[in-house]
PDB file of C-alpha atoms and ligand atoms in Angstrom:
ATOM      1  CA  MET R 277      26.374 150.125  65.202  1.00  0.00           C
ATOM      2  CA  SER R 278      29.517 151.426  66.916  1.00  0.00           C
ATOM      3  CA  GLN R 279      32.520 152.335  64.800  1.00  0.00           C
ATOM      4  CA  ILE R 280      34.732 149.528  63.448  1.00  0.00           C
ATOM      5  CA  LYS R 281      37.725 148.756  65.652  1.00  0.00           C
ATOM      6  CA  ILE R 282      40.757 146.646  64.796  1.00  0.00           C
ATOM      7  CA  ALA R 283      42.426 144.803  67.690  1.00  0.00           C
ATOM      8  CA  PRO R 284      45.766 143.213  66.728  1.00  0.00           C
ATOM      9  CA  SER R 285      46.398 139.994  68.643  1.00  0.00           C
ATOM     10  CA  ILE R 286      49.950 140.105  69.961  1.00  0.00           C
ATOM     11  CA  LEU R 287      49.962 136.300  69.995  1.00  0.00           C
ATOM     12  CA  ALA R 288      51.143 136.523  66.382  1.00  0.00           C
ATOM     13  CA  SER R 289      53.788 139.176  67.110  1.00  0.00           C
ATOM     14  CA  ASP R 290      57.493 138.598  67.724  1.00  0.00           C
ATOM     15  CA  PHE R 291      57.657 138.042  71.502  1.00  0.00           C
ATOM     16  CA  GLY R 292      61.394 138.741  71.377  1.00  0.00           C
ATOM     17  CA  ARG R 293      60.521 142.339  70.456  1.00  0.00           C
ATOM     18  CA  LEU R 294      57.136 142.577  72.191  1.00  0.00           C
ATOM     19  CA  ALA R 295      57.256 146.237  73.298  1.00  0.00           C
ATOM     20  CA  GLU R 296      58.463 147.339  69.867  1.00  0.00           C
ATOM     21  CA  GLU R 297      55.701 145.317  68.156  1.00  0.00           C
ATOM     22  CA  VAL R 298      53.057 146.933  70.401  1.00  0.00           C
ATOM     23  CA  ARG R 299      54.443 150.427  69.702  1.00  0.00           C
ATOM     24  CA  THR R 300      54.509 149.733  65.975  1.00  0.00           C
ATOM     25  CA  VAL R 301      50.926 148.435  65.639  1.00  0.00           C
ATOM     26  CA  THR R 302      49.789 151.378  67.767  1.00  0.00           C
ATOM     27  CA  GLU R 303      51.445 153.792  65.336  1.00  0.00           C
ATOM     28  CA  ALA R 304      50.045 151.763  62.436  1.00  0.00           C
ATOM     29  CA  GLY R 305      46.469 152.606  63.449  1.00  0.00           C
ATOM     30  CA  ALA R 306      45.278 149.832  65.773  1.00  0.00           C
ATOM     31  CA  ASP R 307      42.332 150.647  68.051  1.00  0.00           C
ATOM     32  CA  TRP R 308      42.881 148.148  70.885  1.00  0.00           C
ATOM     33  CA  ILE R 309      45.694 145.728  71.788  1.00  0.00           C
ATOM     34  CA  HIS R 310      44.334 142.161  72.184  1.00  0.00           C
ATOM     35  CA  VAL R 311      46.214 139.959  74.658  1.00  0.00           C
ATOM     36  CA  ASP R 312      45.622 136.190  74.594  1.00  0.00           C
ATOM     37  CA  VAL R 313      46.141 134.531  77.952  1.00  0.00           C
ATOM     38  CA  MET R 314      46.169 130.704  77.800  1.00  0.00           C
ATOM     39  CA  ASP R 315      46.673 128.347  80.727  1.00  0.00           C
ATOM     40  CA  GLY R 316      47.427 124.961  79.128  1.00  0.00           C
ATOM     41  CA  HIS R 317      44.238 123.573  80.743  1.00  0.00           C
ATOM     42  CA  PHE R 318      41.180 125.305  79.309  1.00  0.00           C
ATOM     43  CA  VAL R 319      43.062 125.438  76.011  1.00  0.00           C
ATOM     44  CA  PRO R 320      46.035 123.293  74.987  1.00  0.00           C
ATOM     45  CA  ASN R 321      48.450 126.206  74.593  1.00  0.00           C
ATOM     46  CA  LEU R 322      50.250 128.235  77.276  1.00  0.00           C
ATOM     47  CA  THR R 323      51.094 131.903  76.706  1.00  0.00           C
ATOM     48  CA  ILE R 324      51.588 134.873  79.003  1.00  0.00           C
ATOM     49  CA  GLY R 325      50.308 136.046  82.394  1.00  0.00           C
ATOM     50  CA  PRO R 326      49.998 139.186  84.518  1.00  0.00           C
ATOM     51  CA  PRO R 327      53.759 140.011  84.782  1.00  0.00           C
ATOM     52  CA  VAL R 328      53.919 140.687  81.027  1.00  0.00           C
ATOM     53  CA  LEU R 329      51.070 143.221  81.002  1.00  0.00           C
ATOM     54  CA  PRO R 330      53.044 146.223  82.356  1.00  0.00           C
ATOM     55  CA  ALA R 331      55.518 145.878  79.460  1.00  0.00           C
ATOM     56  CA  ILE R 332      52.618 145.992  76.988  1.00  0.00           C
ATOM     57  CA  LYS R 333      50.901 148.857  78.819  1.00  0.00           C
ATOM     58  CA  ALA R 334      54.102 150.925  78.846  1.00  0.00           C
ATOM     59  CA  ALA R 335      54.349 150.632  75.055  1.00  0.00           C
ATOM     60  CA  THR R 336      50.894 152.017  74.163  1.00  0.00           C
ATOM     61  CA  LYS R 337      48.072 154.310  75.250  1.00  0.00           C
ATOM     62  CA  LEU R 338      45.475 152.085  73.540  1.00  0.00           C
ATOM     63  CA  PRO R 339      42.987 150.034  75.573  1.00  0.00           C
ATOM     64  CA  ILE R 340      44.360 146.630  76.593  1.00  0.00           C
ATOM     65  CA  ASP R 341      41.788 143.943  75.748  1.00  0.00           C
ATOM     66  CA  VAL R 342      42.653 140.843  77.777  1.00  0.00           C
ATOM     67  CA  HIS R 343      41.173 137.543  76.579  1.00  0.00           C
ATOM     68  CA  LEU R 344      41.401 135.020  79.409  1.00  0.00           C
ATOM     69  CA  MET R 345      41.418 131.438  78.135  1.00  0.00           C
ATOM     70  CA  ILE R 346      41.969 130.090  81.639  1.00  0.00           C
ATOM     71  CA  GLU R 347      40.115 127.962  84.151  1.00  0.00           C
ATOM     72  CA  GLN R 348      38.799 129.659  87.320  1.00  0.00           C
ATOM     73  CA  PRO R 349      39.455 133.178  86.007  1.00  0.00           C
ATOM     74  CA  GLU R 350      37.878 134.625  89.166  1.00  0.00           C
ATOM     75  CA  ASN R 351      41.095 133.731  91.033  1.00  0.00           C
ATOM     76  CA  SER R 352      43.328 135.974  88.911  1.00  0.00           C
ATOM     77  CA  ILE R 353      41.118 138.729  87.471  1.00  0.00           C
ATOM     78  CA  ALA R 354      42.381 141.161  90.124  1.00  0.00           C
ATOM     79  CA  ASP R 355      45.991 140.574  89.007  1.00  0.00           C
ATOM     80  CA  TYR R 356      45.162 141.337  85.379  1.00  0.00           C
ATOM     81  CA  ALA R 357      43.238 144.462  86.411  1.00  0.00           C
ATOM     82  CA  GLU R 358      46.099 145.698  88.574  1.00  0.00           C
ATOM     83  CA  LYS R 359      48.755 145.025  85.919  1.00  0.00           C
ATOM     84  CA  GLY R 360      47.020 147.033  83.197  1.00  0.00           C
ATOM     85  CA  ALA R 361      43.984 145.323  81.606  1.00  0.00           C
ATOM     86  CA  ASP R 362      41.249 147.790  80.592  1.00  0.00           C
ATOM     87  CA  ARG R 363      38.798 145.211  79.245  1.00  0.00           C
ATOM     88  CA  ILE R 364      38.664 141.721  80.728  1.00  0.00           C
ATOM     89  CA  GLY R 365      37.057 138.866  78.818  1.00  0.00           C
ATOM     90  CA  VAL R 366      36.140 135.573  80.504  1.00  0.00           C
ATOM     91  CA  HIS R 367      34.881 132.476  78.713  1.00  0.00           C
ATOM     92  CA  VAL R 368      31.322 131.552  79.644  1.00  0.00           C
ATOM     93  CA  GLU R 369      32.481 127.895  79.585  1.00  0.00           C
ATOM     94  CA  THR R 370      34.835 128.607  82.526  1.00  0.00           C
ATOM     95  CA  CYS R 371      32.395 130.586  84.700  1.00  0.00           C
ATOM     96  CA  PRO R 372      29.748 128.700  86.690  1.00  0.00           C
ATOM     97  CA  HIS R 373      29.053 131.964  88.552  1.00  0.00           C
ATOM     98  CA  LEU R 374      29.064 134.170  85.469  1.00  0.00           C
ATOM     99  CA  HIS R 375      27.023 137.028  86.920  1.00  0.00           C
ATOM    100  CA  SER R 376      29.270 137.218  89.964  1.00  0.00           C
ATOM    101  CA  THR R 377      32.438 137.170  87.832  1.00  0.00           C
ATOM    102  CA  ILE R 378      31.125 140.094  85.763  1.00  0.00           C
ATOM    103  CA  GLN R 379      30.423 141.996  88.991  1.00  0.00           C
ATOM    104  CA  GLN R 380      33.961 141.221  90.126  1.00  0.00           C
ATOM    105  CA  ILE R 381      35.384 142.791  86.924  1.00  0.00           C
ATOM    106  CA  HIS R 382      33.220 145.898  87.385  1.00  0.00           C
ATOM    107  CA  ALA R 383      34.193 146.216  91.049  1.00  0.00           C
ATOM    108  CA  LEU R 384      37.817 146.462  89.862  1.00  0.00           C
ATOM    109  CA  GLY R 385      36.809 149.394  87.635  1.00  0.00           C
ATOM    110  CA  LYS R 386      37.254 147.469  84.364  1.00  0.00           C
ATOM    111  CA  LEU R 387      34.979 146.762  81.400  1.00  0.00           C
ATOM    112  CA  ALA R 388      33.489 143.267  81.333  1.00  0.00           C
ATOM    113  CA  CYS R 389      33.423 140.975  78.321  1.00  0.00           C
ATOM    114  CA  VAL R 390      32.042 137.451  78.043  1.00  0.00           C
ATOM    115  CA  VAL R 391      33.511 135.102  75.422  1.00  0.00           C
ATOM    116  CA  LEU R 392      31.715 132.218  73.659  1.00  0.00           C
ATOM    117  CA  ASN R 393      33.392 129.232  72.018  1.00  0.00           C
ATOM    118  CA  PRO R 394      32.125 128.257  68.552  1.00  0.00           C
ATOM    119  CA  GLY R 395      30.085 125.403  70.073  1.00  0.00           C
ATOM    120  CA  THR R 396      28.418 127.566  72.740  1.00  0.00           C
ATOM    121  CA  PRO R 397      24.994 129.020  71.906  1.00  0.00           C
ATOM    122  CA  ALA R 398      24.140 132.727  72.247  1.00  0.00           C
ATOM    123  CA  GLU R 399      21.551 131.828  74.889  1.00  0.00           C
ATOM    124  CA  ALA R 400      24.374 131.090  77.369  1.00  0.00           C
ATOM    125  CA  ILE R 401      24.864 134.850  77.837  1.00  0.00           C
ATOM    126  CA  GLU R 402      21.283 136.092  77.396  1.00  0.00           C
ATOM    127  CA  PRO R 403      20.617 136.415  81.168  1.00  0.00           C
ATOM    128  CA  VAL R 404      23.683 138.663  81.655  1.00  0.00           C
ATOM    129  CA  MET R 405      23.404 140.839  78.532  1.00  0.00           C
ATOM    130  CA  GLY R 406      22.242 143.764  80.696  1.00  0.00           C
ATOM    131  CA  ASP R 407      25.464 143.583  82.729  1.00  0.00           C
ATOM    132  CA  LEU R 408      27.994 143.372  79.895  1.00  0.00           C
ATOM    133  CA  ASP R 409      30.135 145.965  78.130  1.00  0.00           C
ATOM    134  CA  GLN R 410      31.386 143.628  75.417  1.00  0.00           C
ATOM    135  CA  VAL R 411      30.718 140.204  73.915  1.00  0.00           C
ATOM    136  CA  LEU R 412      33.431 138.201  72.137  1.00  0.00           C
ATOM    137  CA  VAL R 413      32.385 135.476  69.720  1.00  0.00           C
ATOM    138  CA  MET R 414      35.167 132.997  68.924  1.00  0.00           C
ATOM    139  CA  SER R 415      35.322 132.161  65.222  1.00  0.00           C
ATOM    140  CA  VAL R 416      37.954 129.447  65.825  1.00  0.00           C
ATOM    141  CA  ASN R 417      38.365 126.999  68.675  1.00  0.00           C
ATOM    142  CA  PRO R 418      40.647 128.923  71.033  1.00  0.00           C
ATOM    143  CA  GLY R 419      44.263 127.930  71.585  1.00  0.00           C
ATOM    144  CA  PHE R 420      46.187 128.922  68.491  1.00  0.00           C
ATOM    145  CA  GLY R 421      46.518 131.688  65.924  1.00  0.00           C
ATOM    146  CA  GLY R 422      46.369 131.078  62.203  1.00  0.00           C
ATOM    147  CA  GLN R 423      43.297 128.821  62.110  1.00  0.00           C
ATOM    148  CA  ALA R 424      40.492 128.913  59.529  1.00  0.00           C
ATOM    149  CA  PHE R 425      37.383 131.034  60.199  1.00  0.00           C
ATOM    150  CA  ILE R 426      34.323 129.015  61.261  1.00  0.00           C
ATOM    151  CA  GLU R 427      31.411 130.390  59.213  1.00  0.00           C
ATOM    152  CA  SER R 428      28.713 128.760  61.351  1.00  0.00           C
ATOM    153  CA  VAL R 429      29.251 131.327  64.143  1.00  0.00           C
ATOM    154  CA  LEU R 430      27.755 134.108  62.003  1.00  0.00           C
ATOM    155  CA  PRO R 431      24.056 133.475  62.856  1.00  0.00           C
ATOM    156  CA  LYS R 432      25.073 133.634  66.533  1.00  0.00           C
ATOM    157  CA  CYS R 433      26.638 137.066  65.932  1.00  0.00           C
ATOM    158  CA  GLU R 434      23.418 138.243  64.257  1.00  0.00           C
ATOM    159  CA  ARG R 435      21.383 137.059  67.199  1.00  0.00           C
ATOM    160  CA  ILE R 436      23.615 138.810  69.764  1.00  0.00           C
ATOM    161  CA  ARG R 437      23.631 141.979  67.637  1.00  0.00           C
ATOM    162  CA  SER R 438      19.817 142.004  67.688  1.00  0.00           C
ATOM    163  CA  TRP R 439      19.872 141.841  71.509  1.00  0.00           C
ATOM    164  CA  ILE R 440      22.447 144.667  71.662  1.00  0.00           C
ATOM    165  CA  ASP R 441      20.365 146.866  69.348  1.00  0.00           C
ATOM    166  CA  ALA R 442      17.220 146.163  71.368  1.00  0.00           C
ATOM    167  CA  SER R 443      19.067 147.097  74.588  1.00  0.00           C
ATOM    168  CA  ARG R 444      20.069 150.522  73.148  1.00  0.00           C
ATOM    169  CA  ARG R 445      23.327 150.158  75.099  1.00  0.00           C
ATOM    170  CA  ASP R 446      26.713 150.627  73.489  1.00  0.00           C
ATOM    171  CA  ILE R 447      27.927 147.029  73.863  1.00  0.00           C
ATOM    172  CA  ASP R 448      30.855 146.060  71.617  1.00  0.00           C
ATOM    173  CA  LEU R 449      30.501 142.835  69.628  1.00  0.00           C
ATOM    174  CA  GLU R 450      33.967 141.463  68.964  1.00  0.00           C
ATOM    175  CA  ILE R 451      34.989 138.476  66.856  1.00  0.00           C
ATOM    176  CA  ASP R 452      38.260 136.558  67.143  1.00  0.00           C
ATOM    177  CA  GLY R 453      39.900 133.939  64.948  1.00  0.00           C
ATOM    178  CA  GLY R 454      40.578 133.654  61.238  1.00  0.00           C
ATOM    179  CA  ILE R 455      39.760 137.303  60.527  1.00  0.00           C
ATOM    180  CA  THR R 456      41.213 138.267  57.129  1.00  0.00           C
ATOM    181  CA  THR R 457      40.313 140.608  54.285  1.00  0.00           C
ATOM    182  CA  ASP R 458      38.166 137.696  53.012  1.00  0.00           C
ATOM    183  CA  THR R 459      36.177 136.993  56.181  1.00  0.00           C
ATOM    184  CA  ILE R 460      35.875 140.413  57.841  1.00  0.00           C
ATOM    185  CA  ALA R 461      33.014 141.682  55.657  1.00  0.00           C
ATOM    186  CA  ARG R 462      30.798 138.718  56.571  1.00  0.00           C
ATOM    187  CA  ALA R 463      31.557 139.211  60.258  1.00  0.00           C
ATOM    188  CA  HIS R 464      30.746 142.913  59.930  1.00  0.00           C
ATOM    189  CA  SER R 465      27.478 142.161  58.109  1.00  0.00           C
ATOM    190  CA  ALA R 466      26.580 139.768  60.943  1.00  0.00           C
ATOM    191  CA  GLY R 467      26.840 142.662  63.391  1.00  0.00           C
ATOM    192  CA  CYS R 468      30.402 142.561  64.733  1.00  0.00           C
ATOM    193  CA  ASN R 469      32.178 145.906  65.229  1.00  0.00           C
ATOM    194  CA  VAL R 470      35.514 144.843  66.807  1.00  0.00           C
ATOM    195  CA  PHE R 471      37.834 142.548  64.878  1.00  0.00           C
ATOM    196  CA  VAL R 472      40.747 140.714  66.436  1.00  0.00           C
ATOM    197  CA  ALA R 473      43.447 139.883  63.913  1.00  0.00           C
ATOM    198  CA  GLY R 474      46.741 138.132  64.538  1.00  0.00           C
ATOM    199  CA  THR R 475      48.115 136.536  61.398  1.00  0.00           C
ATOM    200  CA  ALA R 476      46.366 139.053  59.098  1.00  0.00           C
ATOM    201  CA  ILE R 477      48.366 141.889  60.682  1.00  0.00           C
ATOM    202  CA  PHE R 478      51.641 140.434  61.968  1.00  0.00           C
ATOM    203  CA  GLY R 479      51.948 138.012  59.064  1.00  0.00           C
ATOM    204  CA  LYS R 480      53.528 134.633  58.887  1.00  0.00           C
ATOM    205  CA  ARG R 481      57.161 134.941  59.905  1.00  0.00           C
ATOM    206  CA  LYS R 482      59.631 133.569  57.367  1.00  0.00           C
ATOM    207  CA  GLU R 483      63.081 132.454  58.364  1.00  0.00           C
ATOM    208  CA  GLY R 484      65.882 134.572  56.946  1.00  0.00           C
ATOM    209  CA  GLU R 485      63.621 137.462  55.850  1.00  0.00           C
ATOM    210  CA  PRO R 486      63.527 140.856  57.568  1.00  0.00           C
ATOM    211  CA  PRO R 487      60.562 141.191  59.957  1.00  0.00           C
ATOM    212  CA  PRO R 488      57.570 143.250  58.828  1.00  0.00           C
ATOM    213  CA  GLY R 489      57.258 146.719  60.360  1.00  0.00           C
ATOM    214  CA  LEU R 490      55.248 149.935  60.372  1.00  0.00           C
ATOM    215  CA  ALA R 491      54.479 150.073  56.644  1.00  0.00           C
ATOM    216  CA  GLU R 492      53.280 146.452  56.486  1.00  0.00           C
ATOM    217  CA  TYR R 493      51.162 146.768  59.641  1.00  0.00           C
ATOM    218  CA  ARG R 494      49.623 150.039  58.474  1.00  0.00           C
ATOM    219  CA  THR R 495      48.675 148.479  55.132  1.00  0.00           C
ATOM    220  CA  ALA R 496      47.279 145.357  56.791  1.00  0.00           C
ATOM    221  CA  ILE R 497      45.112 147.364  59.221  1.00  0.00           C
ATOM    222  CA  GLU R 498      43.934 149.710  56.467  1.00  0.00           C
ATOM    223  CA  ASN R 499      43.099 146.737  54.198  1.00  0.00           C
ATOM    224  CA  LEU R 500      41.037 145.115  56.976  1.00  0.00           C
ATOM    225  CA  ARG R 501      39.101 148.359  57.520  1.00  0.00           C
ATOM    226  CA  LYS R 502      38.475 148.706  53.776  1.00  0.00           C
ATOM    227  CA  ALA R 503      37.405 145.063  53.427  1.00  0.00           C
ATOM    228  CA  ALA R 504      34.983 145.449  56.350  1.00  0.00           C
ATOM    229  CA  GLY R 505      33.327 148.266  54.441  1.00  0.00           C
ATOM    230  CA  ARG R 506      34.490 150.984  56.916  1.00  0.00           C
TER     231      ARG R 506
HETATM  232  C1  DX5 X 815      42.944 132.177  69.499  1.00  0.00           C
HETATM  233  C2  DX5 X 815      43.168 133.600  69.957  1.00  0.00           C
HETATM  234  C3  DX5 X 815      43.174 134.617  68.873  1.00  0.00           C
HETATM  235  C4  DX5 X 815      44.258 134.421  67.836  1.00  0.00           C
HETATM  236  C5  DX5 X 815      43.779 135.005  66.549  1.00  0.00           C
HETATM  237  O1  DX5 X 815      42.751 131.359  70.598  1.00  0.00           O
HETATM  238  O2  DX5 X 815      42.126 133.983  70.850  1.00  0.00           O
HETATM  239  O3  DX5 X 815      43.183 135.939  69.379  1.00  0.00           O
HETATM  240  O4  DX5 X 815      45.472 135.026  68.205  1.00  0.00           O
HETATM  241  O5  DX5 X 815      44.735 134.729  65.578  1.00  0.00           O
HETATM  242  P1  DX5 X 815      44.397 134.750  64.023  1.00  0.00           P
HETATM  243  O6  DX5 X 815      43.917 136.157  63.701  1.00  0.00           O
HETATM  244  O7  DX5 X 815      45.677 134.412  63.401  1.00  0.00           O
HETATM  245  O8  DX5 X 815      43.297 133.736  63.791  1.00  0.00           O
HETATM  246 ZN1   ZN X 816      41.902 136.151  71.494  1.00  0.00          ZN
END
């Protein structure tokens, strides 16, 4: 299996100091920066769009992993690619022409990821496994950070991992939602090698207390790596 990677989700960062937060998690040892794009339709929450990406890109040299929780992603993939996404993830539930959307991402020179909600079976992506660079299994229902890990997605991860191993291609298997020092080892055992973590790295912000910084983020990332079993 590929090396373990930790992808902090900036959804849990302080948006008032976004560039600084990105610089700090980069210095703290993150592998990718995970950007959650929500449209208020596919998911109930609304976050950020293409104009914010250059500010993130300017603050780090790490790959920018864009998770599109939006309807009709094919209409805006080019914007995300142009503004700095390196990896573009589309939800299978939003893509009736999934194969074509993956081709669209590749034609823009970016790596293609397909994302599955907890209720979506692995079989939904089986026909396109040969075209993918990355698979993202949601371990919460998308929309918000800080939710509890859904254990029942683990057999799905095992199944996708077996397809990846059989393909002998270096496809990343990422998991997103409720990743903590408690849950990461089970996700790793089920075959995941990239771990998105929002709350577990940026912490829960408390009013009146100084914000966490480099030392806290470094410890959090290191603890996740240790808990995953390296
Ligand atoms: C949820 C997002 C996640 C979220 C993870 O819809 O896709 O990336 O930020 O947050 P935690 O790690 O707090 O569950
Ligand atoms: Zn995400």
